Coordinates of C-alpha atoms in Angstrom, one line a residue:
X1 CA 19.2 13.1 -21.8
X2 CA 21.6 10.2 -21.9
X3 CA 21.3 6.6 -22.9
X4 CA 22.8 3.5 -21.5
X5 CA 25.0 5.3 -18.9
X6 CA 25.4 4.9 -15.2
X7 CA 22.9 7.0 -13.1
X8 CA 24.3 10.5 -12.6
X9 CA 23.8 12.9 -9.7
X10 CA 20.4 14.2 -8.8
X11 CA 19.2 17.4 -10.4
X12 CA 18.8 19.0 -7.0
X13 CA 16.4 21.6 -8.2
X14 CA 13.5 20.1 -6.2
X15 CA 15.4 18.2 -3.4
X16 CA 16.7 20.0 -0.4
X17 CA 18.3 17.0 1.3
X18 CA 21.0 15.9 -1.1
X19 CA 23.9 16.0 1.2
X20 CA 24.9 12.4 0.9
X21 CA 28.1 11.7 -1.1
X22 CA 27.4 11.4 -4.8
X23 CA 28.7 7.8 -5.1
X24 CA 26.4 6.6 -2.3
X25 CA 22.9 5.4 -3.0
X26 CA 20.0 4.7 -0.6
X27 CA 19.0 1.8 -2.8
X28 CA 20.8 0.3 -5.8
X29 CA 20.4 -2.5 -8.3
X30 CA 23.5 -3.7 -10.1
X31 CA 23.4 -5.8 -13.3
X32 CA 20.1 -7.4 -12.3
X33 CA 19.0 -10.3 -14.4
X34 CA 15.7 -12.1 -13.9
X35 CA 14.3 -14.9 -16.1
X36 CA 10.9 -16.5 -16.3
X37 CA 10.1 -19.4 -18.7
X38 CA 10.5 -18.0 -22.2
X39 CA 11.0 -14.4 -20.9
X40 CA 14.0 -12.3 -20.0
X41 CA 12.2 -9.8 -17.7
X42 CA 15.3 -7.9 -16.5
X43 CA 18.5 -7.9 -18.7
X44 CA 21.4 -6.5 -16.7
X45 CA 19.5 -3.6 -15.2
X46 CA 21.3 -0.9 -13.3
X47 CA 19.2 1.5 -11.1
X48 CA 20.4 3.9 -8.4
X49 CA 18.2 5.8 -6.0
X50 CA 19.9 8.7 -4.2
X51 CA 19.2 10.0 -0.7
X52 CA 16.6 12.6 -0.8
X53 CA 15.4 12.3 -4.4
X54 CA 12.3 11.2 -6.3
X55 CA 13.4 8.8 -9.1
X56 CA 10.7 8.0 -11.7
X57 CA 10.7 4.6 -13.3
X58 CA 9.0 4.5 -16.7
X59 CA 8.4 1.8 -19.4
X60 CA 5.8 0.1 -21.4
X61 CA 3.8 -2.9 -20.0
X62 CA 6.2 -5.8 -20.0
X63 CA 9.3 -3.6 -19.9
X64 CA 10.4 -5.1 -16.5
X65 CA 9.4 -2.3 -14.0
X66 CA 7.3 -4.5 -11.8
X67 CA 9.9 -7.3 -11.8
X68 CA 12.7 -4.9 -10.8
X69 CA 10.6 -3.4 -8.0
X70 CA 9.5 -6.9 -6.8
X71 CA 13.2 -7.7 -6.5
X72 CA 14.0 -4.6 -4.6
X73 CA 11.1 -5.3 -2.2
X74 CA 12.0 -9.0 -1.7
X75 CA 9.1 -10.6 -3.5
X76 CA 11.5 -12.0 -6.2
X77 CA 15.2 -13.0 -6.0
X78 CA 17.4 -12.1 -8.9
X79 CA 19.1 -14.7 -11.0
X80 CA 22.2 -12.5 -11.4
X81 CA 23.3 -9.2 -10.0
X82 CA 23.2 -7.5 -6.6
X83 CA 20.9 -5.3 -4.5
X84 CA 22.6 -2.8 -2.2
X85 CA 21.2 -0.7 0.6
X86 CA 23.3 2.3 1.6
X87 CA 26.2 0.7 -0.3
X88 CA 26.0 -2.6 1.4
X89 CA 25.0 -5.8 -0.5
X90 CA 21.8 -7.4 0.8
X91 CA 19.9 -10.6 -0.1
X92 CA 16.2 -10.3 0.5
X93 CA 14.3 -13.6 1.0
X94 CA 11.0 -11.9 1.4
X95 CA 9.4 -8.4 1.9
X96 CA 10.0 -8.6 5.7
X97 CA 13.7 -8.5 5.0
X98 CA 13.3 -5.4 2.8
X99 CA 11.1 -3.7 5.5
X100 CA 13.7 -4.4 8.1
X101 CA 16.3 -2.6 5.9
X102 CA 14.0 0.5 5.7
X103 CA 12.3 -0.2 2.4
X104 CA 8.5 0.3 2.1
X105 CA 6.2 -0.2 -0.8
X106 CA 2.7 1.4 -1.4
X107 CA 0.9 -0.8 -3.9
X108 CA -1.6 0.5 -6.4
X109 CA -4.3 -1.6 -4.8
X110 CA -4.3 -0.7 -1.1
X111 CA -3.6 -3.5 1.4
X112 CA -6.1 -2.3 4.1
X113 CA -8.9 -3.9 6.0
X114 CA -11.9 -1.6 5.6
X115 CA -13.8 -2.2 8.8
X116 CA -10.7 -1.6 11.0
X117 CA -9.4 1.7 12.3
X118 CA -6.4 3.5 10.9
X119 CA -4.4 2.4 14.0
X120 CA -5.4 -1.2 13.7
X121 CA -4.5 -1.4 10.1
X122 CA -1.1 0.2 10.6
X123 CA -0.1 -1.9 13.5
X124 CA -1.1 -5.2 11.9
X125 CA 1.9 -7.5 11.9
X126 CA 3.8 -5.2 14.2
X127 CA 1.5 -4.9 17.2
X128 CA 2.5 -2.8 20.2
X129 CA 1.9 -4.6 23.5
X130 CA 2.1 -3.9 27.2
X131 CA 3.9 -6.5 29.2
X132 CA 4.3 -8.6 26.0
X133 CA 0.6 -9.6 26.2
X134 CA -1.9 -6.8 26.1
X135 CA -2.4 -5.0 22.8
X136 CA -1.5 -1.3 23.3
X137 CA -3.6 0.6 20.8
X138 CA -3.0 3.8 22.7
X139 CA 0.7 3.7 22.3
X140 CA 0.4 2.8 18.6
X141 CA -2.1 5.6 18.0
X142 CA 0.2 8.1 19.7
X143 CA 3.1 7.1 17.4
X144 CA 0.9 7.3 14.4
X145 CA -0.3 10.7 15.3
X146 CA 3.3 11.9 15.8
X147 CA 4.3 10.4 12.3
X148 CA 1.2 12.0 10.7
X149 CA 2.1 15.4 12.1
X150 CA 5.8 15.0 11.2
X151 CA 5.1 14.2 7.6
X152 CA 2.0 16.4 7.0
X153 CA -0.2 13.4 6.3
X154 CA -3.2 14.6 8.3
X155 CA -4.7 11.2 9.2
X156 CA -6.9 10.5 12.2
X157 CA -5.6 7.3 14.0
X158 CA -9.2 6.6 15.2
X159 CA -10.9 6.8 11.9
X160 CA -12.5 3.7 10.3
X161 CA -10.7 3.1 7.0
X162 CA -13.8 2.4 5.0
X163 CA -15.1 5.9 5.9
X164 CA -12.0 7.6 4.5
X165 CA -11.5 9.1 1.0
X166 CA -9.2 7.3 -1.4
X167 CA -6.6 9.9 -0.9
X168 CA -6.7 9.5 2.8
X169 CA -6.4 5.7 2.5
X170 CA -3.3 6.2 0.4
X171 CA -1.8 8.4 3.2
X172 CA -2.6 5.5 5.6
X173 CA -0.5 3.2 3.4
X174 CA 2.4 5.7 3.5
X175 CA 2.1 6.0 7.3
X176 CA 2.2 2.2 7.5
X177 CA 5.6 2.2 5.8
X178 CA 6.9 4.9 8.1
X179 CA 5.6 3.1 11.2
X180 CA 8.0 0.4 10.1
X181 CA 10.8 2.9 9.9
X182 CA 11.0 3.1 6.1
X183 CA 13.5 5.5 4.6
X184 CA 12.9 4.4 1.0
X185 CA 9.3 4.4 -0.5
X186 CA 8.3 2.6 -3.7
X187 CA 5.1 4.1 -5.0
X188 CA 3.4 2.0 -7.6
X189 CA 0.9 4.0 -9.7
X190 CA 0.0 6.1 -6.7
X191 CA -2.3 8.6 -8.5
X192 CA -4.3 6.0 -10.4
X193 CA -7.5 6.4 -8.3
X194 CA -7.0 10.0 -7.1
X195 CA -8.8 13.2 -8.1
X196 CA -6.5 15.9 -9.5
X197 CA -6.6 17.7 -6.1
X198 CA -5.7 14.6 -4.2
X199 CA -2.8 14.0 -6.6
X200 CA -1.6 17.5 -6.0
X201 CA -1.8 16.9 -2.2
X202 CA 0.3 13.7 -2.7
X203 CA 3.0 15.6 -4.6
X204 CA 3.2 18.1 -1.8
X205 CA 3.7 15.2 0.6
X206 CA 6.4 13.8 -1.6
X207 CA 8.2 17.1 -1.7
X208 CA 8.1 17.2 2.1
X209 CA 9.4 13.6 2.3
X210 CA 12.2 14.4 -0.1
X211 CA 13.2 17.5 1.9
X212 CA 13.5 15.3 5.0
X213 CA 15.9 13.0 3.3
X214 CA 13.6 10.2 2.2
X215 CA 14.1 8.6 -1.1
X216 CA 11.1 7.7 -3.4
X217 CA 10.8 5.4 -6.4
X218 CA 7.8 6.8 -8.4
X219 CA 6.2 4.4 -10.9
X220 CA 3.5 5.8 -13.2
X221 CA 2.3 6.0 -16.8
X222 CA 1.4 9.7 -16.4
X223 CA 4.3 11.6 -18.0
X224 CA 3.0 15.0 -16.9
X225 CA 3.2 13.9 -13.3
X226 CA 6.7 12.6 -13.8
X227 CA 7.9 16.0 -15.0
X228 CA 6.1 17.7 -12.1
X229 CA 7.6 15.8 -9.2
X230 CA 10.6 13.7 -10.2
X231 CA 14.3 14.6 -10.0
X232 CA 15.6 11.9 -12.3
X233 CA 14.0 9.4 -14.6
X234 CA 15.1 5.9 -15.7
X235 CA 13.4 4.3 -18.7
X236 CA 13.1 0.5 -19.3
X237 CA 12.2 -1.1 -22.6
X238 CA 12.1 -4.9 -23.2
X239 CA 13.8 -5.5 -19.9
X240 CA 16.8 -3.2 -20.5
X241 CA 17.6 0.3 -19.4
X242 CA 17.4 2.4 -22.5
X243 CA 18.1 5.8 -20.9
X244 CA 18.4 8.1 -17.9
X245 CA 17.4 11.7 -17.8
X246 CA 17.2 14.7 -15.5
X247 CA 13.5 15.6 -15.3
X248 CA 14.2 19.3 -16.0
X249 CA 15.9 18.5 -19.3
X250 CA 13.3 16.4 -21.1
X251 CA 9.7 16.7 -22.4
X252 CA 6.8 14.3 -22.3
X253 CA 7.4 13.6 -26.0
X254 CA 11.1 12.7 -25.3
X255 CA 10.0 10.3 -22.6
X256 CA 7.3 8.7 -24.7
X257 CA 9.7 8.2 -27.5
X258 CA 12.3 6.5 -25.2
X259 CA 9.6 4.2 -23.8
X260 CA 8.2 3.1 -27.1
X261 CA 11.1 3.5 -29.4
X262 CA 9.2 5.6 -31.9
X263 CA 7.4 9.0 -32.1
X264 CA 3.8 8.8 -30.9
X265 CA 1.0 11.4 -30.5
X266 CA 0.4 12.6 -26.9
X267 CA -1.9 15.5 -27.9
X268 CA -5.3 13.9 -28.3
X269 CA -5.3 15.2 -31.9
X270 CA -8.5 13.6 -33.2
X271 CA -7.8 14.1 -36.9
X272 CA -4.4 12.5 -36.7
X273 CA -5.8 9.6 -34.5
X274 CA -8.6 9.0 -36.9
X275 CA -6.2 9.1 -39.9
X276 CA -4.0 6.6 -38.2
X277 CA -7.0 4.2 -37.8
X278 CA -8.0 4.8 -41.4
X279 CA -4.5 3.9 -42.6
X280 CA -5.1 0.4 -41.4
X281 CA -8.6 0.2 -42.7
X282 CA -10.4 0.7 -39.5
X283 CA -12.1 4.1 -40.0
X284 CA -12.2 7.3 -41.9
X285 CA -10.1 10.3 -40.9
X286 CA -11.9 13.3 -39.6
X287 CA -11.4 16.7 -41.2
X288 CA -8.8 18.9 -39.7
X289 CA -11.4 21.1 -38.0
X290 CA -12.3 18.2 -35.7
X291 CA -9.1 18.4 -33.8
X292 CA -11.0 20.0 -30.9
X293 CA -14.3 18.7 -29.4
X294 CA -17.3 19.7 -31.4
X295 CA -21.0 20.0 -30.4
X296 CA -23.1 16.9 -30.5
X297 CA -24.6 16.3 -34.0
X298 CA -28.3 16.9 -34.5
X299 CA -30.7 14.0 -34.8
X300 CA -32.3 11.5 -32.5
X301 CA -29.9 10.0 -29.8
X302 CA -28.5 6.6 -30.3
X303 CA -28.6 6.0 -26.5
X304 CA -31.1 7.5 -24.1
X305 CA -30.9 6.8 -20.4
X306 CA -33.8 8.1 -18.3
X307 CA -33.9 8.0 -14.5
X308 CA -31.8 4.9 -14.3
X309 CA -31.4 3.3 -10.9
X310 CA -29.1 0.4 -10.2
X311 CA -28.2 -1.5 -6.9
X312 CA -24.8 -2.7 -5.9
X313 CA -24.0 -6.2 -4.6
X314 CA -25.1 -5.2 -1.1
X315 CA -28.5 -4.1 -2.3
X316 CA -27.7 -0.4 -1.9
X317 CA -28.6 2.2 -4.6
X318 CA -25.3 2.7 -6.5
X319 CA -26.8 4.6 -9.5
X320 CA -29.5 7.0 -8.4
X321 CA -31.7 8.5 -11.1
X322 CA -29.1 9.1 -13.8
X323 CA -30.2 10.5 -17.1
X324 CA -28.3 11.4 -20.3
X325 CA -28.4 10.9 -24.1
X326 CA -25.6 10.3 -26.7
X327 CA -26.0 11.4 -30.3
X328 CA -24.5 9.8 -33.4
X329 CA -20.9 10.8 -33.9
X330 CA -20.5 11.9 -30.2
X331 CA -18.2 10.8 -27.4
X332 CA -19.8 11.3 -24.1
X333 CA -17.3 11.0 -21.3
X334 CA -18.1 10.1 -17.7
X335 CA -15.4 11.1 -15.1
X336 CA -15.3 10.4 -11.4
X337 CA -13.4 8.8 -8.7
X338 CA -13.9 5.0 -8.8
X339 CA -16.6 3.7 -6.6
X340 CA -19.2 6.4 -7.4
X341 CA -21.5 4.2 -9.4
X342 CA -19.7 4.1 -12.7
X343 CA -19.2 0.3 -12.6
X344 CA -22.8 -0.4 -11.8
X345 CA -24.0 2.0 -14.5
X346 CA -21.9 0.3 -17.2
X347 CA -23.0 -3.1 -16.0
X348 CA -26.7 -2.1 -16.3
X349 CA -26.2 -0.7 -19.8
X350 CA -24.5 -3.8 -21.0
X351 CA -26.9 -6.4 -19.5
X352 CA -24.5 -7.6 -16.7
X353 CA -26.6 -6.1 -13.9
X354 CA -30.4 -5.6 -13.6
X355 CA -31.7 -2.0 -13.4
X356 CA -33.9 -1.3 -10.4
X357 CA -35.7 1.5 -12.1
X358 CA -35.6 3.9 -15.1
X359 CA -35.5 3.2 -18.8
X360 CA -32.8 2.6 -21.5
X361 CA -33.4 2.9 -25.2
X362 CA -31.0 2.1 -28.0
X363 CA -32.0 3.8 -31.3
X364 CA -35.6 4.1 -30.1
X365 CA -35.9 0.5 -28.8
X366 CA -36.5 -0.1 -25.1
X367 CA -33.5 -2.3 -24.1
X368 CA -33.9 -2.0 -20.4
X369 CA -32.7 -5.3 -18.7
X370 CA -32.0 -7.0 -22.0
X371 CA -29.4 -9.8 -21.8
X372 CA -25.8 -9.1 -23.1
X373 CA -26.5 -11.4 -26.1
X374 CA -29.6 -9.4 -27.2
X375 CA -27.8 -6.1 -26.7
X376 CA -25.0 -7.3 -28.9
X377 CA -27.5 -8.2 -31.6
X378 CA -29.0 -4.7 -31.2
X379 CA -25.7 -3.1 -32.0
X380 CA -23.8 -2.7 -28.7
X381 CA -20.0 -2.9 -28.5
X382 CA -18.5 -3.2 -25.0
X383 CA -14.9 -2.8 -23.9
X384 CA -15.3 -3.9 -20.2
X385 CA -13.6 -2.4 -17.2
X386 CA -12.2 -5.8 -16.2
X387 CA -10.8 -7.3 -19.4
X388 CA -9.9 -10.6 -17.8
X389 CA -13.2 -11.2 -16.0
X390 CA -15.7 -9.9 -18.6
X391 CA -13.8 -9.4 -21.8
X392 CA -11.9 -12.7 -22.4
X393 CA -12.0 -16.4 -21.8
X394 CA -8.3 -16.6 -20.8
X395 CA -7.9 -20.3 -21.4
X396 CA -9.3 -20.0 -24.9
X397 CA -7.0 -19.2 -27.9
X398 CA -7.0 -15.8 -29.4
X399 CA -8.9 -17.0 -32.4
X400 CA -11.8 -18.2 -30.3
X401 CA -11.9 -14.9 -28.3
X402 CA -12.0 -12.9 -31.4
X403 CA -15.4 -14.5 -32.4
X404 CA -17.0 -14.7 -29.0
X405 CA -19.8 -12.3 -30.1
X406 CA -20.3 -13.8 -33.6
X407 CA -19.2 -17.5 -33.4
X408 CA -22.8 -18.7 -34.3
X409 CA -23.1 -16.6 -37.4
X410 CA -21.8 -17.3 -41.0
X411 CA -19.0 -17.6 -42.0
X412 CA -17.9 -18.8 -38.6
X413 CA -20.6 -21.4 -38.3
X414 CA -22.7 -23.6 -40.6
X415 CA -25.7 -24.7 -38.7
X416 CA -24.5 -25.9 -35.4
X417 CA -21.0 -26.5 -36.6
X418 CA -18.2 -24.0 -36.2
X419 CA -15.9 -23.5 -39.2
X420 CA -12.3 -23.5 -38.1
X421 CA -10.9 -22.2 -41.5
X422 CA -12.9 -18.9 -41.6
X423 CA -12.2 -18.4 -37.9
X424 CA -8.4 -18.8 -38.3
X425 CA -8.5 -16.5 -41.4
X426 CA -10.4 -13.9 -39.5
X427 CA -8.1 -14.1 -36.5
X428 CA -5.0 -13.6 -38.7
X429 CA -6.6 -10.5 -40.3
X430 CA -7.4 -9.0 -36.9
X431 CA -4.0 -9.8 -35.5
X432 CA -2.4 -7.9 -38.3
X433 CA -4.9 -5.0 -38.4
X434 CA -4.8 -4.4 -34.7
X435 CA -1.1 -5.2 -34.1
X436 CA -1.7 -8.0 -31.6
X437 CA 1.7 -9.1 -30.6
X438 CA 1.6 -12.9 -30.5
X439 CA 3.4 -15.8 -32.3
X440 CA 0.2 -17.5 -33.1
X441 CA -3.6 -17.1 -33.1
X442 CA -3.8 -20.3 -31.1
X443 CA -1.9 -18.9 -28.1
X444 CA -4.3 -18.7 -25.0
X445 CA -5.5 -15.1 -24.4
X446 CA -4.2 -15.4 -20.8
X447 CA -0.6 -15.6 -22.1
X448 CA -0.8 -12.1 -23.6
X449 CA 0.3 -8.8 -22.0
X450 CA -2.5 -6.5 -20.8
X451 CA -2.1 -4.3 -23.8
X452 CA -2.5 -7.1 -26.2
X453 CA -5.4 -8.6 -24.3
X454 CA -7.1 -5.2 -24.7
X455 CA -6.4 -5.2 -28.4
X456 CA -8.1 -8.6 -28.8
X457 CA -11.2 -7.2 -27.2
X458 CA -11.2 -4.0 -29.3
X459 CA -10.6 -6.0 -32.5
X460 CA -13.6 -8.2 -31.7
X461 CA -15.9 -5.4 -30.7
X462 CA -15.1 -3.1 -33.6
X463 CA -14.9 -5.7 -36.4
X464 CA -18.7 -6.1 -36.4
X465 CA -21.5 -3.6 -37.1
X466 CA -22.3 -1.6 -34.0
X467 CA -24.2 1.7 -33.3
X468 CA -23.0 2.3 -29.7
X469 CA -19.6 1.6 -28.1
X470 CA -19.3 1.6 -24.4
X471 CA -15.7 1.8 -23.3
X472 CA -15.1 1.4 -19.6
X473 CA -11.5 2.3 -18.4
X474 CA -10.2 1.3 -21.9
X475 CA -6.6 2.1 -21.2
X476 CA -6.2 1.1 -17.5
X477 CA -2.7 -0.1 -16.8
X478 CA -1.6 0.3 -20.4
X479 CA 1.6 2.0 -21.7
X480 CA 1.6 5.1 -23.9
X481 CA 1.9 3.2 -27.1
X482 CA -1.1 1.0 -26.4
X483 CA -3.0 4.1 -25.2
X484 CA -2.3 5.9 -28.5
X485 CA -3.6 3.0 -30.5
X486 CA -6.8 2.5 -28.5
X487 CA -7.6 6.3 -28.5
X488 CA -7.3 6.2 -32.3
X489 CA -9.9 3.4 -32.5
X490 CA -12.3 5.3 -30.3
X491 CA -12.0 8.4 -32.4
X492 CA -12.5 6.4 -35.5
X493 CA -15.8 5.1 -34.2
X494 CA -16.9 8.7 -33.6
X495 CA -15.8 9.6 -37.2
X496 CA -18.0 6.9 -38.6
X497 CA -21.1 8.3 -36.8
X498 CA -21.3 5.9 -33.9
X499 CA -22.1 7.0 -30.4
X500 CA -19.5 6.4 -27.8
X501 CA -19.8 6.3 -24.0
X502 CA -16.4 6.6 -22.5
X503 CA -16.1 5.9 -18.7
X504 CA -12.6 6.7 -17.3
X505 CA -10.9 7.6 -14.1
X506 CA -8.2 9.3 -16.2
X507 CA -9.1 13.0 -16.7
X508 CA -6.5 13.4 -19.4
X509 CA -8.2 10.7 -21.4
X510 CA -11.7 12.3 -20.9
X511 CA -10.4 15.7 -21.8
X512 CA -8.6 14.4 -24.9
X513 CA -11.5 12.5 -26.4
X514 CA -14.9 13.6 -25.1
X515 CA -17.3 16.1 -26.7
X516 CA -19.3 16.4 -23.4
X517 CA -18.3 15.4 -19.9
X518 CA -20.5 14.1 -17.1
X519 CA -19.2 13.7 -13.6
X520 CA -20.5 10.8 -11.3
X521 CA -20.5 11.5 -7.6
X522 CA -22.2 9.2 -5.1
X523 CA -24.4 7.6 -7.7
X524 CA -25.6 10.7 -9.3
X525 CA -24.6 12.7 -12.4
X526 CA -23.4 15.8 -10.6
X527 CA -23.0 17.8 -13.8
X528 CA -22.8 17.6 -17.6
X529 CA -20.4 20.1 -19.2
X530 CA -19.5 20.8 -22.8
X531 CA -15.8 20.1 -23.4
X532 CA -14.9 23.7 -23.6
X533 CA -16.0 24.3 -20.1
X534 CA -14.6 21.0 -18.6
X535 CA -11.3 22.1 -17.1
X536 CA -9.2 19.8 -15.0
X537 CA -9.8 22.0 -12.0
X538 CA -13.6 22.2 -12.4
X539 CA -13.9 18.5 -13.0
X540 CA -11.7 17.7 -10.0
X541 CA -13.9 19.8 -7.8
X542 CA -17.0 18.0 -9.1
X543 CA -15.3 14.6 -8.6
X544 CA -14.8 15.5 -4.9
X545 CA -18.4 16.6 -4.4
X546 CA -17.9 20.3 -5.1
X547 CA -20.2 22.8 -6.9
X548 CA -20.9 22.6 -10.6
X549 CA -20.7 26.4 -10.8
X550 CA -18.0 27.8 -13.0
X551 CA -15.2 29.6 -11.1
X552 CA -15.3 33.4 -11.2
X553 CA -13.4 35.0 -14.1
X554 CA -9.8 36.1 -13.5
X555 CA -9.6 39.9 -13.3

């Protein structure tokens, strides 16, 4: 592992097509500087992508990764520095310029039109015509089929996009780039919504692309995936390159330390996480034997869900007869590919969407279809899936957001009048306790990074008496440092005897924290497994609609 040095040659252990001269890059950034008001996003960044390699780009939120990629794809122009393609300086005014030079980008949120076919989506903006007038779908479909076969993408050009799995839609996005003759692919968090099996399929595709001489920039927060598929790694911190590494020479812990600048826990060690929370006065450490998941404690459940039915925005049944219970001091995890009813389930449990049937009780009280306000008063804490839409009022200062659930109660209010002094004092205490990075409690919440916005929500929800915490995608889009902190708070709630419902598309998160794991598939709870039986492979099969039966023992 090296720091602050020019990119070295590719490792070559995984890449078969590394015949280009060592001094020649498919895509290169030299001394890139990009400033925004009050922020130096890229500070003389150097980055080189060789022919036929997968180069991972890592960094915390706000480290400058997205800014650099947006420059390389033509969405931004650098204030200083140069971009080179195949050794030649280029100046991209927009993404079309980058596409014309063979650079394609697959965004985390797919840019597809669901009702259209694969062919129609891929040819949008680059339509094939006969005689310059008639749209030639047949010619486009033939080329798409040829590209699909060539790269092992296995996509049917006639399929309707909305009928495809998430993994197949991602392959459509990759085909769209190749249809435009891309030789360089920028993949932004490509596994965020994939099952483990779909992610493995993607890695096979990436290996094939690398072997054919394509170059790939791989942006992810999942360090295990980086070491599985990348040749080289560049780490950014606070807008600067802090190190380069060959993937076969470093560990996940090495990379996490480079990203954050300190040693952090990546193991899901419950005792250490709870101890970390206790050290700042937010919970009591669990005993050492609690490092692994334990059976649910005895006693009446805190939350009991019976035959719950919930409809989506189209009036279709998104949650179909779901039942489960959570005991005090238990983390119940719900895994599943997004779009299988998890969002509607959480919204029904938190009062944001009416239940069409079934019953929900909280500590023995029927709370079915109660309003969010009444649920809060009943002891519910909620970390919402969409922190900006449901968790914060972005134009309000941090101090106001920290008391959104309790602003009408003493000491924050006297009668109908809010008390600014106690609110400011409480905000300062929470900013320190939860390490919210801000120059002032009066900064609008919308000005914070994603990780700090999430800390504001967690500080508000965990600073009042609750019996049940519902955490939906609590670490989505966050860096390893913020993830470690948030996990410690969830474990601390469990240690204090509170019930926790953890809904996450991240299997590593579920496996690190949950005592029992349920899998949502097409609106139903396909299975509920104790943690000791919940392997990545078994959960992945359930997430894809497979059997709940345990695999046969290895002989």
